[in-house]
């Protein structure tokens, strides 16, 4: 395959499967389809499956946040009880001591992971924060994939002015240092909210960091996709479809899209992982989720601010974040191996 | 040959001088003291600098016509002549001030100090957009015209370089919003500290202009650090109330993590922890046990309160406001400040004349919140369930104060939602009349000078403006206005004569619950064991009085 | 070839202009972000605010403000809102910290990435390979500021082995410079070592299956010679181009998080602080500086590829 500009040499995109339409008489003797094959390979990869299960477990726990908060810990995520007392190992201690240092993990139903600097229950905030972080990560990734697919397909197929405009727009976003863009947008939009006439989003809504993260990653997916589409549009089956009188839209959807599908699938876990990490980074810099809503990033930031005391405030959300992202990464790696064991796809920075 | 008596005398002389040297601890290092700051000054140039980190060095580098006594507590708030020969002569109507410059004054670069340097200094501060320039423009005749570019000098200041006479005309009280009885305090700002005429009219953070003070800047890297050394020309000028200082060199470094700052001072690697920084709560036990003899917490003249908009629901009801004050969880706020908060209920801090001696009207200042009483009052007002927007800053610990306050409002029967925004736009946002739902939120005030009129700007109806409003509660009470009408003109030197009236006014404000004060700031005095701790003066206006420090 | 270069240069300039406009606009839409209000201070009267607004030119239309700011940037006289200091002087003062961090980390991650990648590839499928894969996966999953905070707390505070945070200039104290940078380098490199090791490993294995390697073996070269002369050289080429892009991104903005955690007072931290204080001039300058780096390096990479592969020149 020709090396397209913007994609480093040595990177092979999983386009090895071409959805060549089968003639009717061939269908009943067709072998196992490429996706079934991939699924089989994935099933054999125990490690990837285990980490995928870990990720699902964490998601499940976070979804159970209201139950934990209501029935086990008896405290909401944004409610602080700094003057409450807890009995730990024979001693009665205040949740927040006179110097403002919070109590560490009690391993009991209340303040299981200890308290934060406002006397809030870390375990409850961990689960609610997980909901926010995961929601932002998944929705942002969906946004990225959707936008990038449209942009990549349209730019790569139609070329010309459309391609020129879209590619320049991608270049601008891609060249803008990602963290700076995220922080600038996050700070600005948090102060004013988003008012697009049709709908308004308040500055403290989760939609703001979601939209920002979603947009920041679009070029990283759109550029390789565009490159792939540039190659695909010259193939015989596209010519054949054109000869058959298919319109552009139909060609895009029925011929081109299935061929880039495996690339897209491979990108999904990569983008989700990076989205969750970027949300944490933005929240650490104060430009992500707005207080008092919890997210893993804001919790780590609060914890770092408390150092050198209360290391549990930093460790607990941090380790949770690492386990989640690790789960996605290893599973995503397994998916990539399954679709094309020889492919190497990564996010170009 | 030296005869024996003279020989013995010579040996004795040598011996005493050697002993004398070691008694001074005279090695090159001992004359240098290292101070750590967590935040850099906004600028060391007195024409621009406004933060405490700028004021601390600037007041001993740039002396104004007047300055403050180098003492602790209330004595430190007393005005004394600096470069002026004596306190100003004030006309009977309080609108004309006359001062005379001391003869023979020179700057640290040898240039003579002239009377005309005074209006130049003020003009320069205005040109540089010094954050407190409104004190000049609203009080001095012709200053506003200069500031808006309509005049080329301040017409209200007349000087005579030959005699050193300076005459200042003040704006008449009907037009002035700002306290003109406290005008002498304005003359004591470091930004009014004289600089030579001809100094460039731009902010010079890396090479601040020369001043006439006990110390001078010897090397400056903006935002990284600077060095102060004794001004050799100062001692000979014999300015009685401004001491020449003992330490030869101060080395100031910006380190940015309070935890590192504190650890270094604890282990004696550095000598002082900037009082404007917060010591991490987790290090306090260690500091108190290991360094108890060089650590103290001092209350400063800065209040923390929640403003309540008295023009809209629900805080237009006195009952609801009282409920809020009853329900304030001051012990928790103190914890969130790691103990660096003195629980309080009165608007004026204790160092300010006018701080009441009375008991708090709605529950003791250091007590737990009385939620039952608070809930009952809200019910009585009929405004239970009113939605309320709580404003706050999104950095610790102010974020925590807002969170706890919102929790309290919900607990007493209101429906609170928070809006936490960046510090950079906080006060401009809540001070903008166009911002919707500015019902209640966090606010604080740190004194510009030790005069109650500085604080009463915040509840003075005349200071309400459509942008940059500081009277967030929209307080408009004729009783307050009448009292301020008689109290503002009282000259600063006669402040103690009206102490009782100020106390009465402050008690009235607390009884009307116009502001929900929850505490005053406490700052740490924390030194290494090289510094002679008992000799240190903690100045009420400028915090560290570096001229008072001595090495052990 | 020349036309290609010219085209890329033009698009580079266009991108930089677009980025500067975008940054300017982002800060213009902030409500109550009127810089004059913030600059004037809390005791300012409406007249004071008006005089500040006029002195800074905020009363002029937006495009005039934009052009004036850009002109000031190019003749080195732009000053920041919050401190009225010359932004470019500030950046020059902060640059050594950022460069020390980025270049040091860049060298470290390239070196270890290659070493681990080659080891992984040679021992492909065996325990060492799997262990290194797991380690690199963990490295990729760690947020850099979390790792930095942990290092700072355990290695710096608890065990007191290394100093925590702050930057010591090389000229002032070389040993201090090194000890203060070890933890930031470690935090920043871990992420990239993981990625690079895996990319190199996969490229290596792919290249091993190529025809020319078989030819080399057939020619009688020893396995060692084959690996070093043919396989390694070929698999390193994409790594180097990747490194260029990643390094540019780190200088341009990725170093912000590490600098913030360790308080290195570098350019990235200056940018982050400026954004929080809504101080537009430093943000503009640093963003353009970062973007310039990224665009320059990616253009260089593309030009090298175009030089090597004529087909790309024509189709791009």
CSV table of N, CA, C and O in Angstrom, one decimal, chain A residues 249-314:
chain,number,residue,atom,x,y,z
A,249,UNK,N,-23.1,9.3,-2.2
A,249,UNK,CA,-23.4,9.0,-0.9
A,249,UNK,C,-23.5,7.5,-0.7
A,249,UNK,O,-23.0,6.9,0.3
A,250,UNK,N,-24.1,6.8,-1.7
A,250,UNK,CA,-24.3,5.4,-1.6
A,250,UNK,C,-22.9,4.7,-1.7
A,250,UNK,O,-22.7,3.7,-1.0
A,251,UNK,N,-22.1,5.2,-2.5
A,251,UNK,CA,-20.7,4.6,-2.6
A,251,UNK,C,-20.0,4.7,-1.3
A,251,UNK,O,-19.4,3.8,-0.8
A,252,UNK,N,-20.1,6.0,-0.7
A,252,UNK,CA,-19.4,6.2,0.6
A,252,UNK,C,-19.9,5.2,1.6
A,252,UNK,O,-19.1,4.6,2.4
A,253,UNK,N,-21.2,5.0,1.7
A,253,UNK,CA,-21.8,4.2,2.8
A,253,UNK,C,-21.6,2.7,2.5
A,253,UNK,O,-21.3,1.9,3.4
A,254,UNK,N,-21.8,2.3,1.3
A,254,UNK,CA,-21.9,0.9,1.0
A,254,UNK,C,-20.5,0.3,0.6
A,254,UNK,O,-20.3,-0.9,0.7
A,255,UNK,N,-19.7,1.1,0.0
A,255,UNK,CA,-18.4,0.6,-0.5
A,255,UNK,C,-17.2,1.0,0.4
A,255,UNK,O,-16.4,0.2,0.8
A,256,UNK,N,-17.1,2.3,0.6
A,256,UNK,CA,-15.9,2.8,1.3
A,256,UNK,C,-16.0,2.5,2.8
A,256,UNK,O,-15.1,2.0,3.4
A,257,UNK,N,-17.2,2.8,3.4
A,257,UNK,CA,-17.3,2.7,4.9
A,257,UNK,C,-17.0,1.3,5.4
A,257,UNK,O,-16.2,1.2,6.4
A,258,UNK,N,-17.5,0.2,4.8
A,258,UNK,CA,-17.2,-1.1,5.3
A,258,UNK,C,-15.7,-1.3,5.3
A,258,UNK,O,-15.2,-2.1,6.2
A,259,UNK,N,-15.0,-0.7,4.4
A,259,UNK,CA,-13.5,-1.0,4.3
A,259,UNK,C,-12.7,-0.3,5.3
A,259,UNK,O,-11.6,-0.7,5.7
A,260,UNK,N,-13.2,0.8,5.8
A,260,UNK,CA,-12.5,1.6,6.8
A,260,UNK,C,-13.0,1.2,8.2
A,260,UNK,O,-12.5,1.6,9.2
A,261,UNK,N,-14.1,0.3,8.2
A,261,UNK,CA,-14.7,0.0,9.5
A,261,UNK,C,-13.7,-0.6,10.5
A,261,UNK,O,-13.7,-0.3,11.7
A,262,UNK,N,-12.8,-1.5,10.0
A,262,UNK,CA,-11.9,-2.1,11.0
A,262,UNK,C,-10.9,-1.1,11.5
A,262,UNK,O,-10.5,-1.1,12.7
A,263,UNK,N,-10.5,-0.1,10.7
A,263,UNK,CA,-9.7,1.0,11.2
A,263,UNK,C,-10.4,1.7,12.4
A,263,UNK,O,-9.8,2.0,13.4
A,264,UNK,N,-11.7,2.0,12.1
A,264,UNK,CA,-12.4,2.8,13.1
A,264,UNK,C,-12.6,2.0,14.3
A,264,UNK,O,-12.4,2.5,15.4
A,265,UNK,N,-12.9,0.7,14.2
A,265,UNK,CA,-13.0,-0.2,15.4
A,265,UNK,C,-11.8,-0.2,16.2
A,265,UNK,O,-11.8,-0.1,17.4
A,266,UNK,N,-10.6,-0.2,15.5
A,266,UNK,CA,-9.4,-0.2,16.3
A,266,UNK,C,-9.2,1.1,17.0
A,266,UNK,O,-8.6,1.1,18.1
A,267,UNK,N,-9.6,2.2,16.4
A,267,UNK,CA,-9.4,3.5,17.1
A,267,UNK,C,-10.3,3.7,18.3
A,267,UNK,O,-9.9,4.4,19.2
A,268,UNK,N,-11.4,3.0,18.4
A,268,UNK,CA,-12.4,3.3,19.4
A,268,UNK,C,-11.8,3.2,20.8
A,268,UNK,O,-11.8,4.1,21.6
A,269,UNK,N,-11.2,2.0,21.2
A,269,UNK,CA,-10.6,1.9,22.5
A,269,UNK,C,-9.5,2.9,22.8
A,269,UNK,O,-9.4,3.4,23.9
A,270,UNK,N,-8.7,3.2,21.7
A,270,UNK,CA,-7.6,4.1,21.9
A,270,UNK,C,-8.2,5.5,22.2
A,270,UNK,O,-7.6,6.2,23.1
A,271,UNK,N,-9.2,5.9,21.5
A,271,UNK,CA,-9.8,7.3,21.8
A,271,UNK,C,-10.4,7.3,23.1
A,271,UNK,O,-10.3,8.3,23.9
A,272,UNK,N,-11.2,6.3,23.5
A,272,UNK,CA,-11.8,6.3,24.8
A,272,UNK,C,-10.8,6.4,25.9
A,272,UNK,O,-10.9,7.2,26.8
A,273,UNK,N,-9.7,5.6,25.8
A,273,UNK,CA,-8.7,5.7,26.9
A,273,UNK,C,-8.1,7.1,26.9
A,273,UNK,O,-7.9,7.7,28.0
A,274,UNK,N,-7.8,7.7,25.8
A,274,UNK,CA,-7.2,9.0,25.8
A,274,UNK,C,-8.1,10.1,26.2
A,274,UNK,O,-7.8,11.1,26.8
A,275,UNK,N,-9.4,9.9,25.9
A,275,UNK,CA,-10.4,10.8,26.3
A,275,UNK,C,-10.5,10.9,27.9
A,275,UNK,O,-10.6,11.9,28.5
A,276,UNK,N,-10.5,9.7,28.5
A,276,UNK,CA,-10.6,9.7,29.9
A,276,UNK,C,-9.3,10.3,30.5
A,276,UNK,O,-9.4,11.1,31.5
A,277,UNK,N,-8.2,10.1,29.9
A,277,UNK,CA,-7.0,10.7,30.4
A,277,UNK,C,-7.0,12.2,30.3
A,277,UNK,O,-6.5,12.9,31.1
A,278,UNK,N,-7.5,12.6,29.1
A,278,UNK,CA,-7.5,14.1,28.9
A,278,UNK,C,-8.5,14.8,29.8
A,278,UNK,O,-8.2,15.9,30.3
A,279,UNK,N,-9.6,14.1,30.1
A,279,UNK,CA,-10.5,14.7,31.1
A,279,UNK,C,-9.9,14.9,32.4
A,279,UNK,O,-10.0,15.9,33.1
A,280,UNK,N,-9.1,13.8,32.8
A,280,UNK,CA,-8.4,13.9,34.1
A,280,UNK,C,-7.4,15.1,34.1
A,280,UNK,O,-7.3,15.9,35.0
A,281,UNK,N,-6.7,15.2,33.0
A,281,UNK,CA,-5.7,16.3,32.9
A,281,UNK,C,-6.4,17.7,32.9
A,281,UNK,O,-5.9,18.6,33.6
A,282,UNK,N,-7.4,17.8,32.2
A,282,UNK,CA,-8.1,19.1,32.2
A,282,UNK,C,-8.7,19.4,33.6
A,282,UNK,O,-8.6,20.6,34.0
A,283,UNK,N,-9.2,18.4,34.2
A,283,UNK,CA,-9.8,18.7,35.6
A,283,UNK,C,-8.7,19.0,36.5
A,283,UNK,O,-8.9,19.9,37.4
A,284,UNK,N,-7.5,18.4,36.4
A,284,UNK,CA,-6.4,18.7,37.2
A,284,UNK,C,-6.0,20.2,37.1
A,284,UNK,O,-5.7,20.9,38.0
A,285,UNK,N,-6.0,20.7,35.8
A,285,UNK,CA,-5.7,22.1,35.6
A,285,UNK,C,-6.8,23.0,35.8
A,285,UNK,O,-6.7,24.2,35.6
A,286,UNK,N,-8.0,22.5,36.3
A,286,UNK,CA,-9.1,23.4,36.7
A,286,UNK,C,-9.9,23.7,35.5
A,286,UNK,O,-10.8,24.6,35.6
A,287,UNK,N,-9.8,23.1,34.4
A,287,UNK,CA,-10.6,23.4,33.2
A,287,UNK,C,-11.5,22.3,32.7
A,287,UNK,O,-12.0,22.3,31.6
A,288,UNK,N,-11.7,21.4,33.6
A,288,UNK,CA,-12.6,20.2,33.2
A,288,UNK,C,-13.9,20.3,33.9
A,288,UNK,O,-14.6,21.2,33.8
A,289,UNK,N,-14.2,19.2,34.6
A,289,UNK,CA,-15.5,19.2,35.4
A,289,UNK,C,-15.5,20.2,36.5
A,289,UNK,O,-14.5,20.4,37.2
A,290,UNK,N,-16.6,21.0,36.6
A,290,UNK,CA,-16.6,22.0,37.6
A,290,UNK,C,-17.0,21.5,38.9
A,290,UNK,O,-17.9,20.7,39.1
A,291,UNK,N,-16.4,22.1,40.0
A,291,UNK,CA,-16.8,21.7,41.3
A,291,UNK,C,-18.2,22.1,41.6
A,291,UNK,O,-18.7,23.1,41.0
A,292,UNK,N,-19.0,21.5,42.5
A,292,UNK,CA,-18.6,20.4,43.3
A,292,UNK,C,-18.7,19.1,42.7
A,292,UNK,O,-18.5,18.1,43.4
A,293,UNK,N,-19.1,19.0,41.4
A,293,UNK,CA,-19.3,17.6,40.8
A,293,UNK,C,-17.9,16.9,40.9
A,293,UNK,O,-16.9,17.5,40.5
A,294,UNK,N,-18.0,15.6,41.2
A,294,UNK,CA,-16.7,14.9,41.3
A,294,UNK,C,-16.4,14.3,39.9
A,294,UNK,O,-17.3,14.0,39.1
A,295,UNK,N,-15.1,14.1,39.7
A,295,UNK,CA,-14.6,13.3,38.6
A,295,UNK,C,-13.3,12.8,39.1
A,295,UNK,O,-12.7,13.4,40.0
A,296,UNK,N,-12.8,11.8,38.4
A,296,UNK,CA,-11.5,11.2,38.9
A,296,UNK,C,-10.4,12.3,38.9
A,296,UNK,O,-9.6,12.4,39.7
A,297,UNK,N,-10.5,13.1,37.8
A,297,UNK,CA,-9.5,14.1,37.6
A,297,UNK,C,-9.5,15.2,38.8
A,297,UNK,O,-8.5,15.6,39.3
A,298,UNK,N,-10.7,15.7,39.1
A,298,UNK,CA,-10.8,16.7,40.1
A,298,UNK,C,-10.5,16.1,41.5
A,298,UNK,O,-9.9,16.7,42.3
A,299,UNK,N,-10.8,14.8,41.7
A,299,UNK,CA,-10.4,14.2,43.0
A,299,UNK,C,-8.9,14.1,43.1
A,299,UNK,O,-8.4,14.3,44.2
A,300,UNK,N,-8.2,13.7,42.0
A,300,UNK,CA,-6.8,13.6,42.1
A,300,UNK,C,-6.2,15.0,42.3
A,300,UNK,O,-5.3,15.2,43.1
A,301,UNK,N,-6.8,16.0,41.7
A,301,UNK,CA,-6.3,17.3,41.9
A,301,UNK,C,-6.5,17.8,43.3
A,301,UNK,O,-5.6,18.4,43.9
A,302,UNK,N,-7.6,17.5,43.9
A,302,UNK,CA,-7.8,17.9,45.3
A,302,UNK,C,-6.8,17.2,46.2
A,302,UNK,O,-6.3,17.7,47.1
A,303,UNK,N,-6.6,15.9,45.9
A,303,UNK,CA,-5.6,15.1,46.7
A,303,UNK,C,-4.2,15.7,46.6
A,303,UNK,O,-3.6,15.8,47.6
A,304,UNK,N,-3.8,16.1,45.4
A,304,UNK,CA,-2.5,16.6,45.2
A,304,UNK,C,-2.3,17.9,46.0
A,304,UNK,O,-1.3,18.2,46.6
A,305,UNK,N,-3.4,18.7,46.0
A,305,UNK,CA,-3.4,19.9,46.8
A,305,UNK,C,-3.2,19.7,48.3
A,305,UNK,O,-2.6,20.5,49.0
A,306,UNK,N,-3.7,18.5,48.8
A,306,UNK,CA,-3.6,18.2,50.2
A,306,UNK,C,-2.2,17.7,50.6
A,306,UNK,O,-2.0,17.6,51.8
A,307,UNK,N,-1.4,17.3,49.6
A,307,UNK,CA,-0.1,16.7,50.0
A,307,UNK,C,0.7,17.7,50.8
A,307,UNK,O,0.6,18.9,50.6
A,308,UNK,N,1.5,17.2,51.7
A,308,UNK,CA,1.9,15.8,52.0
A,308,UNK,C,1.0,15.0,52.9
A,308,UNK,O,1.3,14.0,53.3
A,309,UNK,N,-0.2,15.6,53.2
A,309,UNK,CA,-1.1,14.8,54.1
A,309,UNK,C,-2.1,14.0,53.2
A,309,UNK,O,-2.2,14.3,52.0
A,310,UNK,N,-2.8,13.1,53.8
A,310,UNK,CA,-3.9,12.4,53.2
A,310,UNK,C,-3.6,11.9,51.8
A,310,UNK,O,-4.3,12.2,50.8
A,311,UNK,N,-2.6,11.0,51.7
A,311,UNK,CA,-2.1,10.5,50.4
A,311,UNK,C,-3.3,9.6,49.8
A,311,UNK,O,-3.3,9.5,48.6
A,312,UNK,N,-4.2,9.1,50.7
A,312,UNK,CA,-5.2,8.3,50.1
A,312,UNK,C,-6.1,9.1,49.2
A,312,UNK,O,-6.7,8.5,48.3
A,313,UNK,N,-6.2,10.4,49.4
A,313,UNK,CA,-7.1,11.2,48.6
A,313,UNK,C,-6.6,11.2,47.1
A,313,UNK,O,-7.4,11.4,46.2
A,314,UNK,N,-5.3,11.1,47.0
A,314,UNK,CA,-4.7,11.1,45.6
A,314,UNK,C,-4.7,9.6,45.1
A,314,UNK,O,-5.0,9.4,44.0
